[in-house]
Structure formats: C-alpha cells, structure tokens
Amino acid sequence: EIVMTQSPATLSVSPGERATLSCRASQSVSSNLAWLQQKPGQAPRLLIYGASTRATGIPARFSGSGSGTEFTLTISSLQSEDFAVYYCQQYSHWQTFGQGTKVEI
Amino acid sequence: QVQLQESGPGLVKPSQTLSLTCTVSGGSISSGGYYWSWIRQHPGKGLEWIGYISYSGNTYYNPSLKSRVTISADTSKNQFSLKLSSVSAADTAVYYCARGGAYSGYASLIDYWGQGTLVSVSS
C-alpha cells in the first residue's frame, strides 16, 4: 500500500495570506495525485488532479505542483471559505489518502 | 445534476453484515465511463476507499477489505449497494457513495458525492 504523509497537520494563517501544504508518497505515484477539500459536515470536493490540473469550477487561487513522491498545494490568497481540511490522494495504485491538513485561522 | 443518496441502518451489531444502498438520480449508473464507489471516513479521521463497481458491472475492492466486501448494482432501480460482513467497532464510520471517472477516465477521481451516512457498530 502506498502511504501518503501530509504536513503540517495544522496550518494557522490569516485571510489574504498564502498557504502551502505538502504531501509525500512512500513510493513514486508519477503525477497521479489529487487534492481534496473537506468542510465540517460535508463530503470532500475535488480541487486538483494530475498533480496540477484544477477540477471544474475551482478558483485559480488553488494550484498544485510536484511529481514522483513530493507534492504541494498552494492557496495564493486565502479566502474565508477556504478554511477547511485538505487531503491528498494518490491514484497510481488503487487509491490511498493522506491524513489531512487542517487550515485554520 | 447528478445526485447520490445513501440509505441503510445507522446501527449494526458486531459480527453482522453492514448493508447500504446508494440511489442515483440525474444520470444512469450504466452510462459508459463512470465508476460507482464506496468510501468511508472514521470519526475525526481520514478517508478510506472501500471499492467500486464500473458501468459495465466489474468490481474492484481495497485489498485490505476485499475478503469482507461485496458491491453490486441494480440498474433497474439505478442503485448500487455495499455489503460489509463480520463488522466490528473498527467499522464505525461515515460511509459515502460517490461517482468517479469523469476526469481523464480515472475511477478514483470523484466528481459527485453523497452526503454520507454514519454507521455505528455496537451491541
């Protein structure tokens, strides 16, 4: 099983600031990496797939980068609606998820 | 607009079988290119893929759960179902049904989710 490790567990930022979240895979997943956002009481939502492609309707302030085992999600200027938990997901071999990064004020 | 809705018992006794159904509206589960998944989330924890059934009826399961999982579909009702046998407290979770396949044909990339249903395992 490919283990996904996210850091940090919690990220404290202010509205308007830049947020950078990291995800590491235990073995190469090429670019088969997605980022999801989950708000309390809601199902997750796909933000990024293919490591860097935004899903339909996702604002341009969300961007992804990386390949192989190291990946980054950047939120360029945090809006109030962006405070949530973010998960990375590999789909290179079946699918596994990271433990999440909580972005809080 | 595709909508998915989970239904089933919210409480299951240990060693029994958990059974959930997902009713899909706004699209047919037999439409080509889509995969119908079950994913769970333990309370306060991350996400775990359980398995999916393809538009053609092929099934794929998480190896760690494979021995206990069955996913099936009823195209006449536009529903797909999950059965998880021999449950224990470790199976207490929110269970989501979801649709994948819309992005680059990858089954694992979900564009629509159900709202989720909490299933507790307790005597």
Tab-separated table of N, CA, C and O in Angstrom, chain A residues 1 32-34 36 38 41-46 48-50 54-56 87 89-91 94-99, chain B residues 37 39 41 44-49 52 60-64 96 103-104 106-111 113-116:
chain	number	residue	atom	x	y	z
A	1	GLU	N	0.848	-1.200	0.000
A	1	GLU	CA	0.000	0.000	0.000
A	1	GLU	C	0.885	1.252	0.000
A	1	GLU	O	1.882	1.318	0.716
A	32	ASN	N	-0.058	11.032	-10.586
A	32	ASN	CA	-1.388	10.548	-10.224
A	32	ASN	C	-1.741	10.960	-8.804
A	32	ASN	O	-1.914	10.123	-7.908
A	33	LEU	N	-1.865	12.262	-8.609
A	33	LEU	CA	-2.062	12.835	-7.294
A	33	LEU	C	-3.176	13.873	-7.361
A	33	LEU	O	-3.194	14.721	-8.262
A	34	ALA	N	-4.093	13.780	-6.412
A	34	ALA	CA	-5.200	14.724	-6.333
A	34	ALA	C	-5.216	15.382	-4.968
A	34	ALA	O	-4.677	14.851	-4.002
A	36	LEU	N	-8.063	17.212	-2.286
A	36	LEU	CA	-9.471	17.367	-1.960
A	36	LEU	C	-9.623	18.323	-0.785
A	36	LEU	O	-8.739	18.404	0.070
A	38	GLN	N	-12.307	19.382	2.364
A	38	GLN	CA	-13.485	18.955	3.112
A	38	GLN	C	-13.810	19.956	4.215
A	38	GLN	O	-12.962	20.275	5.041
A	41	GLY	N	-18.927	18.568	8.266
A	41	GLY	CA	-20.256	18.074	7.946
A	41	GLY	C	-20.532	17.896	6.469
A	41	GLY	O	-21.664	17.594	6.093
A	42	GLN	N	-19.501	18.088	5.624
A	42	GLN	CA	-19.689	17.959	4.177
A	42	GLN	C	-18.825	16.843	3.614
A	42	GLN	O	-17.831	16.436	4.218
A	43	ALA	N	-19.204	16.379	2.437
A	43	ALA	CA	-18.365	15.443	1.712
A	43	ALA	C	-17.155	16.179	1.132
A	43	ALA	O	-17.184	17.399	0.957
A	44	PRO	N	-16.101	15.455	0.856
A	44	PRO	CA	-14.941	16.101	0.207
A	44	PRO	C	-15.294	16.617	-1.183
A	44	PRO	O	-16.276	16.188	-1.791
A	45	ARG	N	-14.452	17.534	-1.675
A	45	ARG	CA	-14.612	18.089	-3.018
A	45	ARG	C	-13.259	18.036	-3.721
A	45	ARG	O	-12.235	18.414	-3.135
A	46	LEU	N	-13.257	17.595	-4.963
A	46	LEU	CA	-12.022	17.523	-5.733
A	46	LEU	C	-11.573	18.911	-6.146
A	46	LEU	O	-12.348	19.669	-6.732
A	48	ILE	N	-7.867	19.475	-7.262
A	48	ILE	CA	-6.745	19.314	-8.199
A	48	ILE	C	-6.598	17.839	-8.537
A	48	ILE	O	-6.737	16.985	-7.647
A	49	TYR	N	-6.310	17.536	-9.811
A	49	TYR	CA	-5.937	16.176	-10.192
A	49	TYR	C	-4.759	16.249	-11.152
A	49	TYR	O	-4.420	17.330	-11.646
A	50	GLY	N	-4.148	15.099	-11.381
A	50	GLY	CA	-2.947	15.104	-12.218
A	50	GLY	C	-1.870	15.992	-11.643
A	50	GLY	O	-1.050	16.536	-12.380
A	54	ARG	N	-6.599	21.946	-12.261
A	54	ARG	CA	-7.765	22.261	-11.432
A	54	ARG	C	-9.014	21.561	-11.959
A	54	ARG	O	-9.251	21.516	-13.178
A	55	ALA	N	-9.822	21.056	-11.042
A	55	ALA	CA	-11.100	20.451	-11.414
A	55	ALA	C	-12.081	21.553	-11.828
A	55	ALA	O	-11.841	22.743	-11.592
A	56	THR	N	-13.165	21.142	-12.421
A	56	THR	CA	-14.164	22.080	-12.912
A	56	THR	C	-14.668	22.995	-11.798
A	56	THR	O	-15.047	22.536	-10.726
A	87	TYR	N	-6.966	17.077	1.864
A	87	TYR	CA	-6.393	15.743	1.758
A	87	TYR	C	-5.698	15.584	0.413
A	87	TYR	O	-6.207	16.051	-0.614
A	89	GLN	N	-4.507	12.598	-2.297
A	89	GLN	CA	-4.974	11.263	-2.680
A	89	GLN	C	-4.129	10.777	-3.845
A	89	GLN	O	-4.012	11.474	-4.851
A	90	GLN	N	-3.532	9.592	-3.717
A	90	GLN	CA	-2.827	9.009	-4.859
A	90	GLN	C	-3.750	8.010	-5.536
A	90	GLN	O	-4.500	7.289	-4.883
A	91	TYR	N	-3.693	7.986	-6.858
A	91	TYR	CA	-4.488	7.010	-7.599
A	91	TYR	C	-3.625	6.278	-8.621
A	91	TYR	O	-4.107	5.852	-9.668
A	94	TRP	N	-4.343	1.553	-6.982
A	94	TRP	CA	-5.599	1.696	-6.239
A	94	TRP	C	-5.679	3.165	-5.806
A	94	TRP	O	-5.415	4.050	-6.606
A	95	GLN	N	-6.079	3.415	-4.580
A	95	GLN	CA	-6.087	4.805	-4.113
A	95	GLN	C	-5.934	4.825	-2.603
A	95	GLN	O	-6.531	4.010	-1.900
A	96	THR	N	-5.120	5.753	-2.122
A	96	THR	CA	-4.979	5.981	-0.699
A	96	THR	C	-4.912	7.483	-0.452
A	96	THR	O	-4.561	8.253	-1.343
A	97	PHE	N	-5.238	7.867	0.758
A	97	PHE	CA	-5.338	9.267	1.128
A	97	PHE	C	-4.346	9.611	2.238
A	97	PHE	O	-3.997	8.761	3.070
A	98	GLY	N	-3.935	10.866	2.269
A	98	GLY	CA	-3.182	11.360	3.401
A	98	GLY	C	-4.099	11.570	4.600
A	98	GLY	O	-5.318	11.438	4.492
A	99	GLN	N	-3.523	11.919	5.727
A	99	GLN	CA	-4.291	12.071	6.958
A	99	GLN	C	-4.918	13.460	7.079
A	99	GLN	O	-5.702	13.711	8.002
B	37	SER	N	-18.476	4.330	-6.453
B	37	SER	CA	-17.584	3.989	-5.342
B	37	SER	C	-18.262	4.038	-3.983
B	37	SER	O	-19.255	4.736	-3.786
B	39	ILE	N	-16.689	4.908	-0.146
B	39	ILE	CA	-15.546	5.432	0.604
B	39	ILE	C	-16.035	5.684	2.017
B	39	ILE	O	-17.171	6.107	2.212
B	41	GLN	N	-15.127	7.169	6.186
B	41	GLN	CA	-14.318	8.075	6.985
B	41	GLN	C	-14.607	7.800	8.452
B	41	GLN	O	-15.710	8.055	8.944
B	44	GLY	N	-13.542	11.661	12.869
B	44	GLY	CA	-12.397	12.536	13.080
B	44	GLY	C	-11.136	12.112	12.367
B	44	GLY	O	-10.051	12.639	12.648
B	45	LYS	N	-11.272	11.180	11.426
B	45	LYS	CA	-10.090	10.635	10.753
B	45	LYS	C	-10.133	10.902	9.250
B	45	LYS	O	-11.006	11.599	8.740
B	46	GLY	N	-9.185	10.297	8.557
B	46	GLY	CA	-9.090	10.461	7.118
B	46	GLY	C	-10.007	9.522	6.355
B	46	GLY	O	-10.885	8.869	6.914
B	47	LEU	N	-9.789	9.485	5.056
B	47	LEU	CA	-10.655	8.762	4.129
B	47	LEU	C	-10.058	7.396	3.766
B	47	LEU	O	-8.842	7.247	3.648
B	48	GLU	N	-10.956	6.419	3.549
B	48	GLU	CA	-10.523	5.088	3.164
B	48	GLU	C	-11.410	4.592	2.023
B	48	GLU	O	-12.636	4.506	2.163
B	49	TRP	N	-10.784	4.259	0.890
B	49	TRP	CA	-11.521	3.728	-0.238
B	49	TRP	C	-11.905	2.277	0.055
B	49	TRP	O	-11.068	1.472	0.458
B	52	TYR	N	-15.215	-0.082	-5.794
B	52	TYR	CA	-16.156	0.484	-6.756
B	52	TYR	C	-16.614	-0.557	-7.764
B	52	TYR	O	-16.005	-1.616	-7.910
B	60	TYR	N	-14.044	-3.758	-8.064
B	60	TYR	CA	-12.666	-3.599	-7.619
B	60	TYR	C	-12.718	-3.224	-6.133
B	60	TYR	O	-13.438	-2.305	-5.754
B	61	TYR	N	-11.943	-3.950	-5.323
B	61	TYR	CA	-12.023	-3.737	-3.883
B	61	TYR	C	-10.660	-3.395	-3.293
B	61	TYR	O	-9.621	-3.849	-3.767
B	62	ASN	N	-10.699	-2.614	-2.201
B	62	ASN	CA	-9.500	-2.371	-1.414
B	62	ASN	C	-8.978	-3.719	-0.914
B	62	ASN	O	-9.715	-4.468	-0.263
B	63	PRO	N	-7.720	-4.037	-1.197
B	63	PRO	CA	-7.198	-5.347	-0.769
B	63	PRO	C	-7.349	-5.608	0.723
B	63	PRO	O	-7.529	-6.758	1.136
B	64	SER	N	-7.293	-4.549	1.534
B	64	SER	CA	-7.379	-4.745	2.984
B	64	SER	C	-8.790	-5.102	3.453
B	64	SER	O	-8.969	-5.570	4.573
B	96	TYR	N	-19.670	7.032	2.479
B	96	TYR	CA	-20.057	7.845	1.332
B	96	TYR	C	-20.165	6.967	0.085
B	96	TYR	O	-19.314	6.097	-0.137
B	103	TYR	N	-12.990	12.571	-14.817
B	103	TYR	CA	-11.727	13.255	-15.093
B	103	TYR	C	-10.711	12.271	-15.641
B	103	TYR	O	-10.240	11.380	-14.919
B	104	SER	N	-10.405	12.394	-16.889
B	104	SER	CA	-9.397	11.561	-17.554
B	104	SER	C	-9.703	10.073	-17.462
B	104	SER	O	-8.798	9.252	-17.611
B	106	TYR	N	-10.282	8.327	-14.877
B	106	TYR	CA	-9.812	7.680	-13.666
B	106	TYR	C	-10.978	7.420	-12.719
B	106	TYR	O	-11.668	8.338	-12.273
B	107	ALA	N	-11.146	6.172	-12.355
B	107	ALA	CA	-12.233	5.783	-11.465
B	107	ALA	C	-12.138	6.467	-10.110
B	107	ALA	O	-13.153	6.722	-9.457
B	108	SER	N	-10.924	6.740	-9.680
B	108	SER	CA	-10.701	7.261	-8.333
B	108	SER	C	-10.961	8.750	-8.199
B	108	SER	O	-10.995	9.266	-7.086
B	109	LEU	N	-11.100	9.460	-9.305
B	109	LEU	CA	-11.324	10.908	-9.252
B	109	LEU	C	-12.825	11.146	-9.207
B	109	LEU	O	-13.539	10.923	-10.175
B	110	ILE	N	-13.266	11.620	-8.040
B	110	ILE	CA	-14.690	11.739	-7.745
B	110	ILE	C	-15.198	13.126	-8.098
B	110	ILE	O	-14.632	14.130	-7.649
B	111	ASP	N	-16.306	13.193	-8.865
B	111	ASP	CA	-16.909	14.499	-9.111
B	111	ASP	C	-18.226	14.685	-8.361
B	111	ASP	O	-18.638	15.830	-8.122
B	113	TRP	N	-20.463	13.294	-4.841
B	113	TRP	CA	-20.507	12.527	-3.604
B	113	TRP	C	-21.932	12.537	-3.040
B	113	TRP	O	-22.653	13.514	-3.206
B	114	GLY	N	-22.263	11.488	-2.322
B	114	GLY	CA	-23.453	11.539	-1.492
B	114	GLY	C	-23.148	12.356	-0.242
B	114	GLY	O	-22.008	12.764	-0.014
B	115	GLN	N	-24.157	12.580	0.570
B	115	GLN	CA	-23.958	13.386	1.780
B	115	GLN	C	-23.287	12.592	2.892
B	115	GLN	O	-22.780	13.179	3.853
B	116	GLY	N	-23.270	11.274	2.753
B	116	GLY	CA	-22.661	10.420	3.767
B	116	GLY	C	-23.677	9.980	4.809
B	116	GLY	O	-24.617	10.700	5.129
